[in-house]
């Protein structure tokens, strides 16, 4: 399946990746080739085959509802690129 | 003596430390001096924690002098940790610009366990960025070289961990394996590498690439050392819901090596086309030695492995695209210089912070999950995964373990496959089905082709990691491949 | 000729669960803490952290499902909903896509005309709340930057999705009230809209009455109160009808409700709809729920408002109206039942009267919420007992009631301290009666000439002199005696 530049741009936006023109060109070609290989799975008959989401079967792994200490605010905010008034600071929120 | 610790095993170092014949400080200084000597050529470490390891060594020595005899099995042993495993007090960057300078405020469970066992973490090793790659070349910071041939790649993504062990910088290292990232570099650098059963080792604090495939495991010069580290890191952890809550049985090695009664299968799909003839010859020799040890060997079939690679890439990259969404420049890590609003900040941060391979994989993962493609790719891949699982189940009705080459070919030249991602992906054909099924597998050195190491892979049943280690030990007992060391001089070259 | 229109409404209600800790980590689930103090590697999505499901969040979701008459999914799983937003640390929300924990339930609502409507619940799933954005100014778009507090990130949230069964803003309001009441009874949430622990999105469409096909719907977000939901629906309904009557077509879109201005504005059109790329959460194994587990949880459910209302009517003879205002809030019902238990079933109506007429009046005046009832059942029952014994009159009781609320003291203490005991001493009252009769010859003459109301006037005088403490029947008897004595003089 060949991917168009438009599709690459759409996926890049969905993934929040700004790509250069060069990257878009390169990815369109590379991803098309990889997808071509990946599409081999369509040759397999998987009718009535259930999907495997987990490699080892486990269920109901639960935690008791008991509070444990949180991290110090100073510690976590020190990791942040920008903070103010005990909060993380982010640029102007635009829709989309 | 202390100048020679780089040729001693972890087991030996631990014994010498406990006996008071070598102090932890001597061991640490020796390892640091070996690192100082060979690092300029190998480039295995992103961060050498000299101060930390000496401080830790002093404390261990003080405890020992005070008569403390409650030491764990890795007391006094220097260990390298892959840079995608969180360590307090040292950077954890995943070899990505995105996390340059990031110091985790908490330890991964495996790191807690290492510390409790008396191990001395000496530094963080280079890797393909976010563990995405098979050569180490996708690191944002440096290229690690194969100690057997400095013009060649050490494999990946646990490139630095494998190279550090191979170069004698440390006796043991931790790696992670999503599609072969422990076993393939172990094979390329002539060391032993174990990918444990999915769920045996906690993933808490291990930066996720593909959650349903990732597993932490040990790399070392010999099977006993690898088993020792495996026993330390494996076991229950309630902070990881995919942890099986199982403790491995206590491992003992000794007596005459024998594989009497062991049934081994050789999957023909992983032994034919695409496997380098030299590699094939070495593994065939190894199989004969396994037979000599008493094992019965028969050919078998894993028909769905043909599709495993495709299924793997869909699943791994879909999970990765979501796992890497948290790197958004808000709470930690890199943020691109401010220009527009939030959306632009995200895109620029991620566009500039991630390298080409990571972006390629996020793009692919996003695409296969997107509206209209989910059923054709993602769901289909998980169904194919079921077929792969069933293939193994069928094989394990007849066999105790399966034998394959770890990789179809030996280490390639640096730069050789960098522009051909598909060619690189195809090199993982023998290791990937194992991750899809969550099985344990070990790569052990089985000789050389043109001076480059070859690895043999043994694949076991779920939670039969101990059995696999026993088999690998028996093989290692009758061969000398794991004792070969690359020659590294200060001038470089071999 | 104008078409008659029918409005079709479906709701998506988000409710925060009242667990001690968050859903995937052990940070406190607490409202009003200092920003970013209840955070850890998991809820901040630091590299390497992993989620582990809170057992109580699972139990509460199932409990909510049982309270809303849902079936419980025996094998459920979690999925990732992928999108980027500043309040979402991991870049995905852990939610449930195709196997919600609860499905196929219903809530019955009673309309003003007394008829009952059944509103079907399509599903209830467990998911993760996001953090909170603080903007400079109240508008996201106008602020130059935003500040993020992740204390709320990771709080367990259930999303309750109705079928499009509601037909008017009024029905939607009644449904939300009923839902709130049931969830509060079941104890799974505080359901406080003002603290954001209950929020809703509204889907509205309009179609010609009698049509069986649905019209194009718009989704209304940022609806932060019941009254806002009602106003928002009314607004959308009018907007749709206007478009249709002008011959236009309603666009499928997501709109934001601006309650202060009373308008909705376009948030995004169908074309710009997010592609959430749902897929099964690989960090969490599936959840299996056994019949035993479901029954164990069912046994922890208290009597729910519908059943309780029936019981109040049949067992205690309350009117439908009285019963409904008592069960409207869990705290009210508990208060009532406690009082009746202390006072005896024969006092149930008296308790209800005092509760509805006096207690609610005081609470209304003082603007107190149901969790701030200013009187204990013991206080009320103590007062009722004094009335029964004839220690105080009904009139005095009102004074005692207010003083109990004011001081928190019990009725007996107040009556004693304030000297409010009913004067039932015949001798004392007769003396007073003689005095007032003697002192008011003109009224006496009225009485003598046959004006019966004059006797009542004298009773009033006695009440005045005793500050209301006289037993009214006794006072009348003694006034009559004093008047007759005077007449014979």
mmCIF file of N, CA and C in Angstrom, chain C residues 158-249:
data_model
loop_
_atom_site.group_PDB
_atom_site.id
_atom_site.type_symbol
_atom_site.label_atom_id
_atom_site.label_comp_id
_atom_site.label_asym_id
_atom_site.label_seq_id
_atom_site.Cartn_x
_atom_site.Cartn_y
_atom_site.Cartn_z
ATOM 1 N N UNK C 158 -16.616 7.007 36.345
ATOM 2 C CA UNK C 158 -17.464 6.123 35.540
ATOM 3 C C UNK C 158 -18.225 6.984 34.555
ATOM 4 N N UNK C 159 -18.396 6.457 33.357
ATOM 5 C CA UNK C 159 -19.211 7.153 32.369
ATOM 6 C C UNK C 159 -20.484 6.351 32.189
ATOM 7 N N UNK C 160 -21.619 7.022 32.428
ATOM 8 C CA UNK C 160 -22.925 6.383 32.304
ATOM 9 C C UNK C 160 -23.559 6.911 31.028
ATOM 10 N N UNK C 161 -23.843 6.019 30.090
ATOM 11 C CA UNK C 161 -24.386 6.443 28.797
ATOM 12 C C UNK C 161 -25.832 5.975 28.693
ATOM 13 N N UNK C 162 -26.752 6.918 28.450
ATOM 14 C CA UNK C 162 -28.159 6.519 28.313
ATOM 15 C C UNK C 162 -28.463 6.219 26.848
ATOM 16 N N UNK C 163 -29.545 5.498 26.622
ATOM 17 C CA UNK C 163 -30.097 5.394 25.266
ATOM 18 C C UNK C 163 -30.776 6.740 24.994
ATOM 19 N N UNK C 164 -31.057 7.053 23.726
ATOM 20 C CA UNK C 164 -31.715 8.341 23.438
ATOM 21 C C UNK C 164 -33.200 8.278 23.798
ATOM 22 N N UNK C 165 -33.468 8.143 25.086
ATOM 23 C CA UNK C 165 -34.843 7.912 25.543
ATOM 24 C C UNK C 165 -35.507 9.155 26.129
ATOM 25 N N UNK C 166 -34.738 10.195 26.361
ATOM 26 C CA UNK C 166 -35.311 11.387 26.986
ATOM 27 C C UNK C 166 -35.930 12.273 25.915
ATOM 28 N N UNK C 167 -37.054 12.924 26.262
ATOM 29 C CA UNK C 167 -37.799 13.659 25.245
ATOM 30 C C UNK C 167 -37.946 15.153 25.540
ATOM 31 N N UNK C 168 -37.437 15.593 26.673
ATOM 32 C CA UNK C 168 -37.511 17.023 26.960
ATOM 33 C C UNK C 168 -36.443 17.404 27.967
ATOM 34 N N UNK C 169 -36.182 18.689 28.034
ATOM 35 C CA UNK C 169 -35.220 19.193 29.013
ATOM 36 C C UNK C 169 -35.672 18.824 30.424
ATOM 37 N N UNK C 170 -36.990 18.890 30.641
ATOM 38 C CA UNK C 170 -37.514 18.574 31.960
ATOM 39 C C UNK C 170 -37.204 17.117 32.333
ATOM 40 N N UNK C 171 -37.431 16.213 31.364
ATOM 41 C CA UNK C 171 -37.133 14.804 31.623
ATOM 42 C C UNK C 171 -35.648 14.607 31.923
ATOM 43 N N UNK C 172 -34.823 15.314 31.183
ATOM 44 C CA UNK C 172 -33.380 15.193 31.413
ATOM 45 C C UNK C 172 -33.029 15.646 32.824
ATOM 46 N N UNK C 173 -33.653 16.738 33.254
ATOM 47 C CA UNK C 173 -33.415 17.238 34.606
ATOM 48 C C UNK C 173 -33.854 16.225 35.653
ATOM 49 N N UNK C 174 -35.037 15.637 35.449
ATOM 50 C CA UNK C 174 -35.542 14.640 36.400
ATOM 51 C C UNK C 174 -34.635 13.416 36.431
ATOM 52 N N UNK C 175 -34.178 13.024 35.242
ATOM 53 C CA UNK C 175 -33.293 11.858 35.154
ATOM 54 C C UNK C 175 -32.007 12.106 35.939
ATOM 55 N N UNK C 176 -31.422 13.279 35.707
ATOM 56 C CA UNK C 176 -30.154 13.587 36.385
ATOM 57 C C UNK C 176 -30.328 13.609 37.900
ATOM 58 N N UNK C 177 -31.446 14.184 38.369
ATOM 59 C CA UNK C 177 -31.725 14.203 39.804
ATOM 60 C C UNK C 177 -31.829 12.790 40.354
ATOM 61 N N UNK C 178 -32.550 11.968 39.620
ATOM 62 C CA UNK C 178 -32.766 10.596 40.068
ATOM 63 C C UNK C 178 -31.459 9.821 40.080
ATOM 64 N N UNK C 179 -30.687 10.019 39.015
ATOM 65 C CA UNK C 179 -29.401 9.339 38.904
ATOM 66 C C UNK C 179 -28.495 9.727 40.079
ATOM 67 N N UNK C 180 -28.460 11.026 40.334
ATOM 68 C CA UNK C 180 -27.632 11.533 41.416
ATOM 69 C C UNK C 180 -28.035 10.894 42.743
ATOM 70 N N UNK C 181 -29.342 10.849 42.962
ATOM 71 C CA UNK C 181 -29.858 10.298 44.207
ATOM 72 C C UNK C 181 -29.483 8.818 44.357
ATOM 73 N N UNK C 182 -29.651 8.045 43.287
ATOM 74 C CA UNK C 182 -29.348 6.598 43.356
ATOM 75 C C UNK C 182 -27.855 6.378 43.626
ATOM 76 N N UNK C 183 -27.015 7.142 42.912
ATOM 77 C CA UNK C 183 -25.578 6.953 43.078
ATOM 78 C C UNK C 183 -25.139 7.332 44.484
ATOM 79 N N UNK C 184 -25.790 8.361 45.014
ATOM 80 C CA UNK C 184 -25.429 8.790 46.359
ATOM 81 C C UNK C 184 -25.875 7.746 47.389
ATOM 82 N N UNK C 185 -27.086 7.211 47.215
ATOM 83 C CA UNK C 185 -27.544 6.144 48.101
ATOM 84 C C UNK C 185 -26.577 4.975 48.082
ATOM 85 N N UNK C 186 -26.136 4.602 46.860
ATOM 86 C CA UNK C 186 -25.300 3.407 46.762
ATOM 87 C C UNK C 186 -23.913 3.664 47.340
ATOM 88 N N UNK C 187 -23.574 4.929 47.581
ATOM 89 C CA UNK C 187 -22.323 5.235 48.278
ATOM 90 C C UNK C 187 -21.094 5.206 47.396
ATOM 91 N N UNK C 188 -21.266 5.175 46.079
ATOM 92 C CA UNK C 188 -20.100 5.080 45.205
ATOM 93 C C UNK C 188 -19.507 6.443 44.872
ATOM 94 N N UNK C 189 -20.280 7.501 45.129
ATOM 95 C CA UNK C 189 -19.779 8.835 44.794
ATOM 96 C C UNK C 189 -20.416 9.886 45.675
ATOM 97 N N UNK C 190 -19.722 11.029 45.812
ATOM 98 C CA UNK C 190 -20.315 12.165 46.524
ATOM 99 C C UNK C 190 -21.286 12.906 45.615
ATOM 100 N N UNK C 191 -21.157 12.650 44.304
ATOM 101 C CA UNK C 191 -21.956 13.331 43.275
ATOM 102 C C UNK C 191 -22.181 14.818 43.560
ATOM 103 N N UNK C 192 -21.094 15.518 43.711
ATOM 104 C CA UNK C 192 -21.204 16.956 43.929
ATOM 105 C C UNK C 192 -20.873 17.687 42.639
ATOM 106 N N UNK C 193 -21.899 18.276 42.040
ATOM 107 C CA UNK C 193 -21.637 18.980 40.791
ATOM 108 C C UNK C 193 -20.688 20.151 40.987
ATOM 109 N N UNK C 194 -20.827 20.828 42.144
ATOM 110 C CA UNK C 194 -20.004 22.022 42.365
ATOM 111 C C UNK C 194 -18.523 21.665 42.514
ATOM 112 N N UNK C 195 -18.236 20.402 42.902
ATOM 113 C CA UNK C 195 -16.839 19.990 42.990
ATOM 114 C C UNK C 195 -16.433 19.219 41.744
ATOM 115 N N UNK C 196 -17.343 19.164 40.796
ATOM 116 C CA UNK C 196 -17.018 18.494 39.537
ATOM 117 C C UNK C 196 -17.034 16.984 39.618
ATOM 118 N N UNK C 197 -17.583 16.428 40.704
ATOM 119 C CA UNK C 197 -17.575 14.967 40.774
ATOM 120 C C UNK C 197 -18.715 14.352 39.969
ATOM 121 N N UNK C 198 -19.591 15.209 39.380
ATOM 122 C CA UNK C 198 -20.572 14.724 38.414
ATOM 123 C C UNK C 198 -20.648 15.756 37.295
ATOM 124 N N UNK C 199 -20.427 15.298 36.059
ATOM 125 C CA UNK C 199 -20.449 16.211 34.916
ATOM 126 C C UNK C 199 -21.184 15.502 33.788
ATOM 127 N N UNK C 200 -21.726 16.263 32.848
ATOM 128 C CA UNK C 200 -22.377 15.528 31.762
ATOM 129 C C UNK C 200 -22.237 16.170 30.389
ATOM 130 N N UNK C 201 -22.273 15.315 29.378
ATOM 131 C CA UNK C 201 -22.338 15.741 27.988
ATOM 132 C C UNK C 201 -23.737 15.392 27.492
ATOM 133 N N UNK C 202 -24.279 16.260 26.660
ATOM 134 C CA UNK C 202 -25.665 16.086 26.232
ATOM 135 C C UNK C 202 -25.734 15.932 24.713
ATOM 136 N N UNK C 203 -26.436 14.907 24.241
ATOM 137 C CA UNK C 203 -26.679 14.751 22.811
ATOM 138 C C UNK C 203 -28.124 15.132 22.522
ATOM 139 N N UNK C 204 -28.310 16.093 21.631
ATOM 140 C CA UNK C 204 -29.669 16.562 21.334
ATOM 141 C C UNK C 204 -29.927 16.441 19.834
ATOM 142 N N UNK C 205 -31.107 15.927 19.494
ATOM 143 C CA UNK C 205 -31.553 16.003 18.105
ATOM 144 C C UNK C 205 -33.050 16.280 18.110
ATOM 145 N N UNK C 206 -33.539 16.688 16.956
ATOM 146 C CA UNK C 206 -34.955 17.044 16.839
ATOM 147 C C UNK C 206 -35.512 16.351 15.603
ATOM 148 N N UNK C 207 -36.756 15.868 15.690
ATOM 149 C CA UNK C 207 -37.378 15.216 14.532
ATOM 150 C C UNK C 207 -38.855 15.552 14.531
ATOM 151 N N UNK C 208 -39.510 15.437 13.372
ATOM 152 C CA UNK C 208 -40.954 15.683 13.349
ATOM 153 C C UNK C 208 -41.638 14.674 14.265
ATOM 154 N N UNK C 209 -42.618 15.162 15.051
ATOM 155 C CA UNK C 209 -43.324 14.267 15.956
ATOM 156 C C UNK C 209 -43.890 13.098 15.163
ATOM 157 N N UNK C 210 -43.756 11.899 15.717
ATOM 158 C CA UNK C 210 -44.282 10.717 15.059
ATOM 159 C C UNK C 210 -43.260 10.004 14.204
ATOM 160 N N UNK C 211 -42.177 10.703 13.849
ATOM 161 C CA UNK C 211 -41.133 10.069 13.046
ATOM 162 C C UNK C 211 -40.406 9.027 13.891
ATOM 163 N N UNK C 212 -39.938 7.957 13.240
ATOM 164 C CA UNK C 212 -39.205 6.946 13.998
ATOM 165 C C UNK C 212 -37.710 7.066 13.761
ATOM 166 N N UNK C 213 -37.338 7.895 12.789
ATOM 167 C CA UNK C 213 -35.905 8.075 12.545
ATOM 168 C C UNK C 213 -35.371 9.228 13.373
ATOM 169 N N UNK C 214 -34.103 9.118 13.727
ATOM 170 C CA UNK C 214 -33.496 10.182 14.518
ATOM 171 C C UNK C 214 -33.019 11.319 13.617
ATOM 172 N N UNK C 215 -33.089 12.523 14.154
ATOM 173 C CA UNK C 215 -32.518 13.657 13.448
ATOM 174 C C UNK C 215 -31.009 13.693 13.661
ATOM 175 N N UNK C 216 -30.347 14.651 13.007
ATOM 176 C CA UNK C 216 -28.907 14.803 13.207
ATOM 177 C C UNK C 216 -28.676 15.428 14.578
ATOM 178 N N UNK C 217 -27.714 14.881 15.319
ATOM 179 C CA UNK C 217 -27.559 15.348 16.687
ATOM 180 C C UNK C 217 -26.353 16.272 16.839
ATOM 181 N N UNK C 218 -26.430 17.104 17.857
ATOM 182 C CA UNK C 218 -25.245 17.846 18.251
ATOM 183 C C UNK C 218 -24.912 17.432 19.675
ATOM 184 N N UNK C 219 -23.616 17.434 19.961
ATOM 185 C CA UNK C 219 -23.178 17.052 21.297
ATOM 186 C C UNK C 219 -22.749 18.313 22.028
ATOM 187 N N UNK C 220 -23.284 18.463 23.236
ATOM 188 C CA UNK C 220 -23.006 19.658 24.027
ATOM 189 C C UNK C 220 -22.054 19.293 25.157
ATOM 190 N N UNK C 221 -20.900 19.970 25.188
ATOM 191 C CA UNK C 221 -19.920 19.703 26.253
ATOM 192 C C UNK C 221 -19.898 20.862 27.241
ATOM 193 N N UNK C 222 -19.148 20.668 28.340
ATOM 194 C CA UNK C 222 -18.995 21.693 29.370
ATOM 195 C C UNK C 222 -20.312 22.065 30.052
ATOM 196 N N UNK C 223 -21.124 21.061 30.282
ATOM 197 C CA UNK C 223 -22.381 21.289 30.996
ATOM 198 C C UNK C 223 -22.106 20.956 32.468
ATOM 199 N N UNK C 224 -22.097 21.987 33.308
ATOM 200 C CA UNK C 224 -21.576 21.774 34.652
ATOM 201 C C UNK C 224 -22.598 21.797 35.779
ATOM 202 N N UNK C 225 -23.885 21.856 35.450
ATOM 203 C CA UNK C 225 -24.893 21.727 36.504
ATOM 204 C C UNK C 225 -26.177 21.196 35.882
ATOM 205 N N UNK C 226 -27.073 20.738 36.774
ATOM 206 C CA UNK C 226 -28.353 20.229 36.264
ATOM 207 C C UNK C 226 -29.107 21.324 35.540
ATOM 208 N N UNK C 227 -29.087 22.514 36.136
ATOM 209 C CA UNK C 227 -29.855 23.588 35.518
ATOM 210 C C UNK C 227 -29.212 23.997 34.196
ATOM 211 N N UNK C 228 -27.874 23.889 34.132
ATOM 212 C CA UNK C 228 -27.206 24.183 32.866
ATOM 213 C C UNK C 228 -27.608 23.154 31.805
ATOM 214 N N UNK C 229 -27.766 21.903 32.239
ATOM 215 C CA UNK C 229 -28.190 20.859 31.302
ATOM 216 C C UNK C 229 -29.564 21.204 30.732
ATOM 217 N N UNK C 230 -30.457 21.606 31.615
ATOM 218 C CA UNK C 230 -31.812 21.953 31.180
ATOM 219 C C UNK C 230 -31.776 23.151 30.221
ATOM 220 N N UNK C 231 -31.019 24.183 30.588
ATOM 221 C CA UNK C 231 -30.938 25.372 29.729
ATOM 222 C C UNK C 231 -30.281 25.036 28.388
ATOM 223 N N UNK C 232 -29.230 24.226 28.459
ATOM 224 C CA UNK C 232 -28.507 23.863 27.245
ATOM 225 C C UNK C 232 -29.394 23.097 26.275
ATOM 226 N N UNK C 233 -30.164 22.155 26.821
ATOM 227 C CA UNK C 233 -31.049 21.362 25.971
ATOM 228 C C UNK C 233 -32.110 22.266 25.335
ATOM 229 N N UNK C 234 -32.694 23.153 26.157
ATOM 230 C CA UNK C 234 -33.717 24.063 25.618
ATOM 231 C C UNK C 234 -33.138 24.915 24.491
ATOM 232 N N UNK C 235 -31.902 25.356 24.696
ATOM 233 C CA UNK C 235 -31.262 26.189 23.688
ATOM 234 C C UNK C 235 -31.020 25.406 22.396
ATOM 235 N N UNK C 236 -30.468 24.211 22.529
ATOM 236 C CA UNK C 236 -30.169 23.389 21.348
ATOM 237 C C UNK C 236 -31.443 23.008 20.599
ATOM 238 N N UNK C 237 -32.460 22.673 21.369
ATOM 239 C CA UNK C 237 -33.751 22.297 20.803
ATOM 240 C C UNK C 237 -34.271 23.440 19.922
ATOM 241 N N UNK C 238 -34.228 24.651 20.464
ATOM 242 C CA UNK C 238 -34.695 25.819 19.696
ATOM 243 C C UNK C 238 -33.819 26.047 18.476
ATOM 244 N N UNK C 239 -32.517 25.884 18.667
ATOM 245 C CA UNK C 239 -31.581 26.119 17.558
ATOM 246 C C UNK C 239 -31.853 25.135 16.416
ATOM 247 N N UNK C 240 -32.031 23.862 16.782
ATOM 248 C CA UNK C 240 -32.313 22.853 15.749
ATOM 249 C C UNK C 240 -33.615 23.162 15.024
ATOM 250 N N UNK C 241 -34.665 23.456 15.806
ATOM 251 C CA UNK C 241 -35.980 23.691 15.197
ATOM 252 C C UNK C 241 -35.913 24.885 14.253
ATOM 253 N N UNK C 242 -35.185 25.929 14.701
ATOM 254 C CA UNK C 242 -35.093 27.122 13.849
ATOM 255 C C UNK C 242 -34.423 26.779 12.519
ATOM 256 N N UNK C 243 -33.308 26.014 12.620
ATOM 257 C CA UNK C 243 -32.599 25.622 11.384
ATOM 258 C C UNK C 243 -33.531 24.823 10.480
ATOM 259 N N UNK C 244 -34.245 23.855 11.061
ATOM 260 C CA UNK C 244 -35.097 22.981 10.259
ATOM 261 C C UNK C 244 -36.267 23.756 9.646
ATOM 262 N N UNK C 245 -36.824 24.663 10.452
ATOM 263 C CA UNK C 245 -37.979 25.408 9.925
ATOM 264 C C UNK C 245 -37.573 26.396 8.851
ATOM 265 N N UNK C 246 -36.293 26.810 8.900
ATOM 266 C CA UNK C 246 -35.821 27.699 7.834
ATOM 267 C C UNK C 246 -35.370 26.891 6.627
ATOM 268 N N UNK C 247 -35.618 25.581 6.692
ATOM 269 C CA UNK C 247 -35.283 24.728 5.554
ATOM 270 C C UNK C 247 -33.836 24.283 5.538
ATOM 271 N N UNK C 248 -33.131 24.541 6.603
ATOM 272 C CA UNK C 248 -31.716 24.167 6.651
ATOM 273 C C UNK C 248 -31.500 22.757 7.165
ATOM 274 N N UNK C 249 -30.215 22.412 7.282
ATOM 275 C CA UNK C 249 -29.873 21.104 7.802
ATOM 276 C C UNK C 249 -29.001 21.257 9.037
#
